[in-house]
């Protein structure tokens, strides 16, 4: 018997070996597969744009007669599209609308009016004519609020409320105007939500807080004044996926009205790739389905949308032009006149270069919230499964702001200020827990939280006793007013007054304005009193004055007058 010849492997060059070791090659990439929706924004199965109006009612949209509408078609046709302008808007070529978006001499309000008459398929055709730079130019004009802002995740792998409070204090001091938490053990929610709120008060006043949970508990915490806003109310682009969550556009709109009835700020969440991930994309492109979500949010009357693929970013990130589609969905949310919290909140790449490329379109253009979840903790503590950026990226972020004179809404803070805020947050929470009869926080925990990088630096808590205390918060009907009383009684009067002011803003309804945030002076800043006025060079928001001086400061900057001195 003749022996088989040994296979000779072709040797790899040392260059190839070096490239194979690059972190980007740990990422996942797939071929486009339109039949199951694995295509970013150009599927052969996307419908062609069309509309027909009869008697003030849309009777045909994107090739479907009204009798064949699914419930998303019906909701969009009846509540999201402006019937008075739709036929005129649909008569425009997609490239004409795209040029309106980019042209600084065409006002934002003119574009919003035209876009309000476009169907999902027509909006898709518009952005398909635009490259990434053109989308960024358009987004700079189309965001609702003039001044960019940022949102942070403040979570703990151990659901440690002391850590969450300290991290919230640091995050608000660094510039975040919204802070979000979630849990590994959902029953911890009342304690951690209180910790987030108390901690935020110890930094820069006015940071709003939320606790992302299942919808009933999240709503109850908001109504009690323990949280100030919500955003994890998900909508989807196909009927089967919507039904999978026992929801419809109408049920989501009803939930939105429940939040609004108590002055609680609220936006929906959606993102390219969610329908593929749920196995029901109906052969449509990811962006087409996301546009349907955007229009559902508009039709429901909510003030904004968290989009930018969010927890599904690995799906568009795996296909060609996926990150371009993510930018397009941010642009279209803003063009629909919605507040846009533009993602950058989920780990998706091992490559630092690719993580930065994912970030820059939103950072350079500016959005209402550049990140809808910059991890204020190390990613091992991030209970949203990790963010595109975490607490180890602060100095890089601040340096990019300084390099490009672009405002990403954060700032360098000297060590002594951070430690003072973290310590005060932990001690205030210690006092509040004592006043409310909750579990004990020891001085050792306070000291550890002050200096900690993450949960691994803190002592373990008694989980069983914490869970009993969390349940007692719900059983005893504890509210934000009880937290205010506890702060006042414990000598934290300034923090008590700040929280009372936040609750007063809910009564006035100020936080329901599109893109509403609170300034450090506890004044509302929104698309109403801070409308984006970008109209080309020399206009719109530009960091200047004290803000630019603040952005120039980094951890290590050599003094011009004394080379031996650093002025960070």
mmCIF file of N, CA, C and O in Angstrom, residues 151-229:
data_model
loop_
_atom_site.group_PDB
_atom_site.id
_atom_site.type_symbol
_atom_site.label_atom_id
_atom_site.label_comp_id
_atom_site.label_asym_id
_atom_site.label_seq_id
_atom_site.Cartn_x
_atom_site.Cartn_y
_atom_site.Cartn_z
ATOM 1 N N UNK A 151 -24.357 60.752 28.803
ATOM 2 C CA UNK A 151 -24.978 59.888 29.815
ATOM 3 C C UNK A 151 -23.995 58.782 30.203
ATOM 4 O O UNK A 151 -23.252 58.280 29.362
ATOM 5 N N UNK A 152 -24.022 58.401 31.485
ATOM 6 C CA UNK A 152 -23.116 57.367 31.993
ATOM 7 C C UNK A 152 -23.874 56.182 32.551
ATOM 8 O O UNK A 152 -25.007 56.313 33.026
ATOM 9 N N UNK A 153 -23.232 55.024 32.514
ATOM 10 C CA UNK A 153 -23.656 53.848 33.273
ATOM 11 C C UNK A 153 -22.927 53.856 34.613
ATOM 12 O O UNK A 153 -21.702 53.986 34.659
ATOM 13 N N UNK A 154 -23.651 53.717 35.697
ATOM 14 C CA UNK A 154 -23.038 53.555 37.012
ATOM 15 C C UNK A 154 -23.607 52.289 37.637
ATOM 16 O O UNK A 154 -24.707 52.296 38.197
ATOM 17 N N UNK A 155 -22.874 51.196 37.508
ATOM 18 C CA UNK A 155 -23.356 49.883 37.933
ATOM 19 C C UNK A 155 -22.276 49.176 38.741
ATOM 20 O O UNK A 155 -21.152 49.648 38.857
ATOM 21 N N UNK A 156 -22.628 48.033 39.286
ATOM 22 C CA UNK A 156 -21.690 47.248 40.078
ATOM 23 C C UNK A 156 -21.933 45.777 39.824
ATOM 24 O O UNK A 156 -23.081 45.316 39.854
ATOM 25 N N UNK A 157 -20.873 45.024 39.573
ATOM 26 C CA UNK A 157 -21.015 43.587 39.356
ATOM 27 C C UNK A 157 -21.594 42.888 40.573
ATOM 28 O O UNK A 157 -22.170 41.808 40.459
ATOM 29 N N UNK A 158 -21.443 43.501 41.748
ATOM 30 C CA UNK A 158 -22.002 42.942 42.984
ATOM 31 C C UNK A 158 -23.253 43.687 43.431
ATOM 32 O O UNK A 158 -23.734 43.477 44.548
ATOM 33 N N UNK A 159 -23.776 44.578 42.575
ATOM 34 C CA UNK A 159 -24.939 45.400 42.934
ATOM 35 C C UNK A 159 -24.702 46.141 44.242
ATOM 36 O O UNK A 159 -25.619 46.309 45.063
ATOM 37 N N UNK A 160 -23.466 46.593 44.429
ATOM 38 C CA UNK A 160 -23.090 47.231 45.687
ATOM 39 C C UNK A 160 -23.565 48.685 45.689
ATOM 40 O O UNK A 160 -23.054 49.513 44.927
ATOM 41 N N UNK A 161 -24.522 49.044 46.546
ATOM 42 C CA UNK A 161 -25.053 50.414 46.515
ATOM 43 C C UNK A 161 -24.022 51.473 46.909
ATOM 44 O O UNK A 161 -24.089 52.606 46.428
ATOM 45 N N UNK A 162 -23.069 51.124 47.764
ATOM 46 C CA UNK A 162 -22.058 52.097 48.181
ATOM 47 C C UNK A 162 -21.163 52.452 47.001
ATOM 48 O O UNK A 162 -20.838 53.619 46.759
ATOM 49 N N UNK A 163 -20.760 51.444 46.253
ATOM 50 C CA UNK A 163 -19.964 51.697 45.053
ATOM 51 C C UNK A 163 -20.745 52.541 44.052
ATOM 52 O O UNK A 163 -20.207 53.510 43.489
ATOM 53 N N UNK A 164 -22.005 52.191 43.807
ATOM 54 C CA UNK A 164 -22.816 52.927 42.833
ATOM 55 C C UNK A 164 -22.929 54.395 43.229
ATOM 56 O O UNK A 164 -22.837 55.292 42.377
ATOM 57 N N UNK A 165 -23.104 54.676 44.507
ATOM 58 C CA UNK A 165 -23.201 56.066 44.960
ATOM 59 C C UNK A 165 -21.912 56.826 44.686
ATOM 60 O O UNK A 165 -21.927 57.959 44.176
ATOM 61 N N UNK A 166 -20.776 56.221 45.026
ATOM 62 C CA UNK A 166 -19.491 56.887 44.807
ATOM 63 C C UNK A 166 -19.232 57.119 43.322
ATOM 64 O O UNK A 166 -18.759 58.195 42.918
ATOM 65 N N UNK A 167 -19.553 56.122 42.485
ATOM 66 C CA UNK A 167 -19.338 56.268 41.047
ATOM 67 C C UNK A 167 -20.262 57.337 40.460
ATOM 68 O O UNK A 167 -19.878 58.080 39.545
ATOM 69 N N UNK A 168 -21.485 57.432 40.975
ATOM 70 C CA UNK A 168 -22.419 58.458 40.491
ATOM 71 C C UNK A 168 -21.906 59.851 40.811
ATOM 72 O O UNK A 168 -22.025 60.779 39.994
ATOM 73 N N UNK A 169 -21.337 60.016 42.002
ATOM 74 C CA UNK A 169 -20.781 61.314 42.375
ATOM 75 C C UNK A 169 -19.653 61.712 41.428
ATOM 76 O O UNK A 169 -19.594 62.851 40.935
ATOM 77 N N UNK A 170 -18.749 60.773 41.164
ATOM 78 C CA UNK A 170 -17.644 61.074 40.256
ATOM 79 C C UNK A 170 -18.150 61.373 38.853
ATOM 80 O O UNK A 170 -17.679 62.313 38.196
ATOM 81 N N UNK A 171 -19.113 60.585 38.385
ATOM 82 C CA UNK A 171 -19.619 60.771 37.023
ATOM 83 C C UNK A 171 -20.278 62.139 36.857
ATOM 84 O O UNK A 171 -20.054 62.833 35.852
ATOM 85 N N UNK A 172 -21.082 62.551 37.825
ATOM 86 C CA UNK A 172 -21.723 63.859 37.699
ATOM 87 C C UNK A 172 -20.690 64.976 37.778
ATOM 88 O O UNK A 172 -20.800 65.996 37.084
ATOM 89 N N UNK A 173 -19.655 64.790 38.586
ATOM 90 C CA UNK A 173 -18.590 65.786 38.682
ATOM 91 C C UNK A 173 -17.817 65.892 37.365
ATOM 92 O O UNK A 173 -17.374 66.976 36.978
ATOM 93 N N UNK A 174 -17.676 64.780 36.673
ATOM 94 C CA UNK A 174 -16.945 64.787 35.393
ATOM 95 C C UNK A 174 -17.770 65.388 34.263
ATOM 96 O O UNK A 174 -17.239 65.653 33.187
ATOM 97 N N UNK A 175 -19.068 65.569 34.465
ATOM 98 C CA UNK A 175 -19.870 66.263 33.464
ATOM 99 C C UNK A 175 -21.098 65.548 32.955
ATOM 100 O O UNK A 175 -21.891 66.136 32.210
ATOM 101 N N UNK A 176 -21.310 64.274 33.296
ATOM 102 C CA UNK A 176 -22.480 63.549 32.808
ATOM 103 C C UNK A 176 -23.755 64.179 33.363
ATOM 104 O O UNK A 176 -23.848 64.454 34.564
ATOM 105 N N UNK A 177 -24.748 64.371 32.482
ATOM 106 C CA UNK A 177 -26.018 64.979 32.902
ATOM 107 C C UNK A 177 -27.099 63.939 33.130
ATOM 108 O O UNK A 177 -28.154 64.279 33.678
ATOM 109 N N UNK A 178 -26.872 62.715 32.734
ATOM 110 C CA UNK A 178 -27.785 61.618 33.050
ATOM 111 C C UNK A 178 -26.966 60.417 33.484
ATOM 112 O O UNK A 178 -25.887 60.153 32.923
ATOM 113 N N UNK A 179 -27.483 59.697 34.477
ATOM 114 C CA UNK A 179 -26.816 58.519 35.019
ATOM 115 C C UNK A 179 -27.809 57.368 35.062
ATOM 116 O O UNK A 179 -28.926 57.516 35.548
ATOM 117 N N UNK A 180 -27.350 56.209 34.593
ATOM 118 C CA UNK A 180 -28.223 55.040 34.478
ATOM 119 C C UNK A 180 -27.590 53.859 35.194
ATOM 120 O O UNK A 180 -26.383 53.643 35.119
ATOM 121 N N UNK A 181 -28.428 53.091 35.885
ATOM 122 C CA UNK A 181 -27.942 51.860 36.499
ATOM 123 C C UNK A 181 -28.855 50.704 36.127
ATOM 124 O O UNK A 181 -29.971 50.893 35.634
ATOM 125 N N UNK A 182 -28.352 49.495 36.336
ATOM 126 C CA UNK A 182 -29.163 48.284 36.247
ATOM 127 C C UNK A 182 -28.531 47.261 37.179
ATOM 128 O O UNK A 182 -27.508 47.529 37.811
ATOM 129 N N UNK A 183 -29.140 46.099 37.257
ATOM 130 C CA UNK A 183 -28.771 45.141 38.299
ATOM 131 C C UNK A 183 -28.422 43.775 37.741
ATOM 132 O O UNK A 183 -28.903 43.386 36.680
ATOM 133 N N UNK A 184 -27.620 43.042 38.515
ATOM 134 C CA UNK A 184 -27.470 41.618 38.286
ATOM 135 C C UNK A 184 -28.600 40.861 38.963
ATOM 136 O O UNK A 184 -29.167 39.922 38.419
ATOM 137 N N UNK A 185 -28.934 41.287 40.197
ATOM 138 C CA UNK A 185 -30.059 40.727 40.956
ATOM 139 C C UNK A 185 -31.127 41.800 41.011
ATOM 140 O O UNK A 185 -30.967 42.828 41.690
ATOM 141 N N UNK A 186 -32.237 41.601 40.296
ATOM 142 C CA UNK A 186 -33.235 42.657 40.123
ATOM 143 C C UNK A 186 -33.812 43.129 41.451
ATOM 144 O O UNK A 186 -34.143 44.313 41.608
ATOM 145 N N UNK A 187 -33.875 42.251 42.446
ATOM 146 C CA UNK A 187 -34.480 42.629 43.729
ATOM 147 C C UNK A 187 -33.661 43.685 44.467
ATOM 148 O O UNK A 187 -34.139 44.301 45.412
ATOM 149 N N UNK A 188 -32.415 43.909 44.040
ATOM 150 C CA UNK A 188 -31.586 44.964 44.626
ATOM 151 C C UNK A 188 -32.032 46.361 44.174
ATOM 152 O O UNK A 188 -31.556 47.376 44.693
ATOM 153 N N UNK A 189 -32.925 46.446 43.201
ATOM 154 C CA UNK A 189 -33.213 47.704 42.508
ATOM 155 C C UNK A 189 -33.523 48.881 43.435
ATOM 156 O O UNK A 189 -32.956 49.966 43.250
ATOM 157 N N UNK A 190 -34.400 48.767 44.426
ATOM 158 C CA UNK A 190 -34.705 49.951 45.236
ATOM 159 C C UNK A 190 -33.481 50.534 45.940
ATOM 160 O O UNK A 190 -33.316 51.758 45.990
ATOM 161 N N UNK A 191 -32.605 49.664 46.482
ATOM 162 C CA UNK A 191 -31.410 50.171 47.170
ATOM 163 C C UNK A 191 -30.455 50.846 46.191
ATOM 164 O O UNK A 191 -29.913 51.922 46.476
ATOM 165 N N UNK A 192 -30.232 50.224 45.048
ATOM 166 C CA UNK A 192 -29.276 50.760 44.093
ATOM 167 C C UNK A 192 -29.821 52.036 43.446
ATOM 168 O O UNK A 192 -29.068 52.986 43.184
ATOM 169 N N UNK A 193 -31.128 52.095 43.205
ATOM 170 C CA UNK A 193 -31.724 53.316 42.652
ATOM 171 C C UNK A 193 -31.579 54.485 43.623
ATOM 172 O O UNK A 193 -31.266 55.612 43.213
ATOM 173 N N UNK A 194 -31.806 54.240 44.905
ATOM 174 C CA UNK A 194 -31.596 55.288 45.913
ATOM 175 C C UNK A 194 -30.127 55.692 45.952
ATOM 176 O O UNK A 194 -29.787 56.877 46.034
ATOM 177 N N UNK A 195 -29.229 54.708 45.887
ATOM 178 C CA UNK A 195 -27.792 54.992 45.924
ATOM 179 C C UNK A 195 -27.375 55.853 44.739
ATOM 180 O O UNK A 195 -26.582 56.798 44.892
ATOM 181 N N UNK A 196 -27.888 55.547 43.558
ATOM 182 C CA UNK A 196 -27.551 56.324 42.372
ATOM 183 C C UNK A 196 -28.012 57.770 42.528
ATOM 184 O O UNK A 196 -27.284 58.714 42.211
ATOM 185 N N UNK A 197 -29.226 57.930 43.038
ATOM 186 C CA UNK A 197 -29.781 59.273 43.204
ATOM 187 C C UNK A 197 -28.998 60.073 44.236
ATOM 188 O O UNK A 197 -28.623 61.232 43.999
ATOM 189 N N UNK A 198 -28.712 59.468 45.379
ATOM 190 C CA UNK A 198 -27.956 60.160 46.430
ATOM 191 C C UNK A 198 -26.548 60.482 45.947
ATOM 192 O O UNK A 198 -26.028 61.589 46.142
ATOM 193 N N UNK A 199 -25.898 59.524 45.294
ATOM 194 C CA UNK A 199 -24.542 59.756 44.811
ATOM 195 C C UNK A 199 -24.468 60.885 43.814
ATOM 196 O O UNK A 199 -23.551 61.723 43.869
ATOM 197 N N UNK A 200 -25.429 60.953 42.898
ATOM 198 C CA UNK A 200 -25.421 62.020 41.893
ATOM 199 C C UNK A 200 -25.484 63.395 42.539
ATOM 200 O O UNK A 200 -24.916 64.364 42.022
ATOM 201 N N UNK A 201 -26.159 63.493 43.679
ATOM 202 C CA UNK A 201 -26.309 64.775 44.375
ATOM 203 C C UNK A 201 -25.000 65.265 44.979
ATOM 204 O O UNK A 201 -24.841 66.454 45.252
ATOM 205 N N UNK A 202 -24.064 64.355 45.207
ATOM 206 C CA UNK A 202 -22.798 64.717 45.860
ATOM 207 C C UNK A 202 -21.772 65.268 44.879
ATOM 208 O O UNK A 202 -20.734 65.773 45.305
ATOM 209 N N UNK A 203 -22.049 65.182 43.576
ATOM 210 C CA UNK A 203 -21.137 65.720 42.576
ATOM 211 C C UNK A 203 -21.632 67.072 42.090
ATOM 212 O O UNK A 203 -21.899 67.979 42.873
ATOM 213 N N UNK A 204 -21.780 67.205 40.772
ATOM 214 C CA UNK A 204 -22.335 68.429 40.198
ATOM 215 C C UNK A 204 -23.847 68.349 40.241
ATOM 216 O O UNK A 204 -24.427 67.378 39.740
ATOM 217 N N UNK A 205 -24.541 69.320 40.810
ATOM 218 C CA UNK A 205 -26.005 69.243 40.921
ATOM 219 C C UNK A 205 -26.682 69.120 39.557
ATOM 220 O O UNK A 205 -26.168 69.593 38.540
ATOM 221 N N UNK A 206 -27.843 68.453 39.549
ATOM 222 C CA UNK A 206 -28.688 68.424 38.368
ATOM 223 C C UNK A 206 -28.617 67.190 37.506
ATOM 224 O O UNK A 206 -29.369 67.088 36.531
ATOM 225 N N UNK A 207 -27.739 66.236 37.817
ATOM 226 C CA UNK A 207 -27.698 65.004 37.022
ATOM 227 C C UNK A 207 -28.952 64.179 37.297
ATOM 228 O O UNK A 207 -29.286 63.906 38.451
ATOM 229 N N UNK A 208 -29.651 63.787 36.253
ATOM 230 C CA UNK A 208 -30.859 62.977 36.376
ATOM 231 C C UNK A 208 -30.486 61.502 36.414
ATOM 232 O O UNK A 208 -29.493 61.090 35.818
ATOM 233 N N UNK A 209 -31.295 60.694 37.102
ATOM 234 C CA UNK A 209 -30.949 59.278 37.279
ATOM 235 C C UNK A 209 -32.089 58.371 36.841
ATOM 236 O O UNK A 209 -33.266 58.744 36.900
ATOM 237 N N UNK A 210 -31.713 57.163 36.428
ATOM 238 C CA UNK A 210 -32.713 56.142 36.098
ATOM 239 C C UNK A 210 -32.186 54.766 36.472
ATOM 240 O O UNK A 210 -30.974 54.548 36.569
ATOM 241 N N UNK A 211 -33.112 53.829 36.664
ATOM 242 C CA UNK A 211 -32.774 52.440 36.966
ATOM 243 C C UNK A 211 -33.485 51.562 35.942
ATOM 244 O O UNK A 211 -34.719 51.500 35.921
ATOM 245 N N UNK A 212 -32.715 50.925 35.068
ATOM 246 C CA UNK A 212 -33.268 50.148 33.969
ATOM 247 C C UNK A 212 -33.680 48.759 34.457
ATOM 248 O O UNK A 212 -32.829 47.963 34.858
ATOM 249 N N UNK A 213 -34.988 48.490 34.391
ATOM 250 C CA UNK A 213 -35.556 47.247 34.915
ATOM 251 C C UNK A 213 -36.682 46.788 34.016
ATOM 252 O O UNK A 213 -36.949 47.379 32.977
ATOM 253 N N UNK A 214 -37.401 45.756 34.490
ATOM 254 C CA UNK A 214 -38.652 45.442 33.818
ATOM 255 C C UNK A 214 -39.611 46.613 34.052
ATOM 256 O O UNK A 214 -39.504 47.354 35.029
ATOM 257 N N UNK A 215 -40.549 46.789 33.123
ATOM 258 C CA UNK A 215 -41.248 48.061 33.008
ATOM 259 C C UNK A 215 -42.101 48.436 34.220
ATOM 260 O O UNK A 215 -42.206 49.611 34.574
ATOM 261 N N UNK A 216 -42.717 47.472 34.893
ATOM 262 C CA UNK A 216 -43.601 47.809 36.008
ATOM 263 C C UNK A 216 -42.826 48.406 37.179
ATOM 264 O O UNK A 216 -43.206 49.451 37.737
ATOM 265 N N UNK A 217 -41.713 47.762 37.552
ATOM 266 C CA UNK A 217 -40.905 48.277 38.670
ATOM 267 C C UNK A 217 -40.247 49.586 38.300
ATOM 268 O O UNK A 217 -40.176 50.518 39.120
ATOM 269 N N UNK A 218 -39.777 49.689 37.072
ATOM 270 C CA UNK A 218 -39.138 50.933 36.622
ATOM 271 C C UNK A 218 -40.123 52.099 36.710
ATOM 272 O O UNK A 218 -39.776 53.197 37.167
ATOM 273 N N UNK A 219 -41.359 51.871 36.287
ATOM 274 C CA UNK A 219 -42.377 52.913 36.359
ATOM 275 C C UNK A 219 -42.700 53.271 37.800
ATOM 276 O O UNK A 219 -42.829 54.458 38.146
ATOM 277 N N UNK A 220 -42.798 52.268 38.665
ATOM 278 C CA UNK A 220 -43.125 52.549 40.065
ATOM 279 C C UNK A 220 -42.029 53.366 40.740
ATOM 280 O O UNK A 220 -42.315 54.313 41.486
ATOM 281 N N UNK A 221 -40.769 53.022 40.496
ATOM 282 C CA UNK A 221 -39.674 53.799 41.086
ATOM 283 C C UNK A 221 -39.709 55.248 40.597
ATOM 284 O O UNK A 221 -39.428 56.180 41.355
ATOM 285 N N UNK A 222 -40.045 55.429 39.319
ATOM 286 C CA UNK A 222 -40.165 56.781 38.792
ATOM 287 C C UNK A 222 -41.305 57.541 39.440
ATOM 288 O O UNK A 222 -41.160 58.711 39.821
ATOM 289 N N UNK A 223 -42.454 56.902 39.582
ATOM 290 C CA UNK A 223 -43.602 57.572 40.182
ATOM 291 C C UNK A 223 -43.365 57.912 41.653
ATOM 292 O O UNK A 223 -43.902 58.894 42.173
ATOM 293 N N UNK A 224 -42.530 57.138 42.308
ATOM 294 C CA UNK A 224 -42.206 57.432 43.705
ATOM 295 C C UNK A 224 -41.158 58.534 43.845
ATOM 296 O O UNK A 224 -40.848 58.950 44.955
ATOM 297 N N UNK A 225 -40.582 58.970 42.740
ATOM 298 C CA UNK A 225 -39.561 60.003 42.807
ATOM 299 C C UNK A 225 -38.191 59.485 43.181
ATOM 300 O O UNK A 225 -37.306 60.262 43.565
ATOM 301 N N UNK A 226 -37.979 58.175 43.061
ATOM 302 C CA UNK A 226 -36.670 57.595 43.349
ATOM 303 C C UNK A 226 -35.792 57.628 42.098
ATOM 304 O O UNK A 226 -34.571 57.592 42.192
ATOM 305 N N UNK A 227 -36.406 57.729 40.929
ATOM 306 C CA UNK A 227 -35.676 57.966 39.684
ATOM 307 C C UNK A 227 -36.324 59.149 38.972
ATOM 308 O O UNK A 227 -37.461 59.527 39.276
ATOM 309 N N UNK A 228 -35.606 59.721 37.988
ATOM 310 C CA UNK A 228 -36.079 60.947 37.341
ATOM 311 C C UNK A 228 -36.396 60.777 35.863
ATOM 312 O O UNK A 228 -37.021 61.648 35.275
ATOM 313 N N UNK A 229 -35.945 59.679 35.243
ATOM 314 C CA UNK A 229 -36.250 59.482 33.822
ATOM 315 C C UNK A 229 -36.179 57.995 33.511
ATOM 316 O O UNK A 229 -35.756 57.173 34.352
#
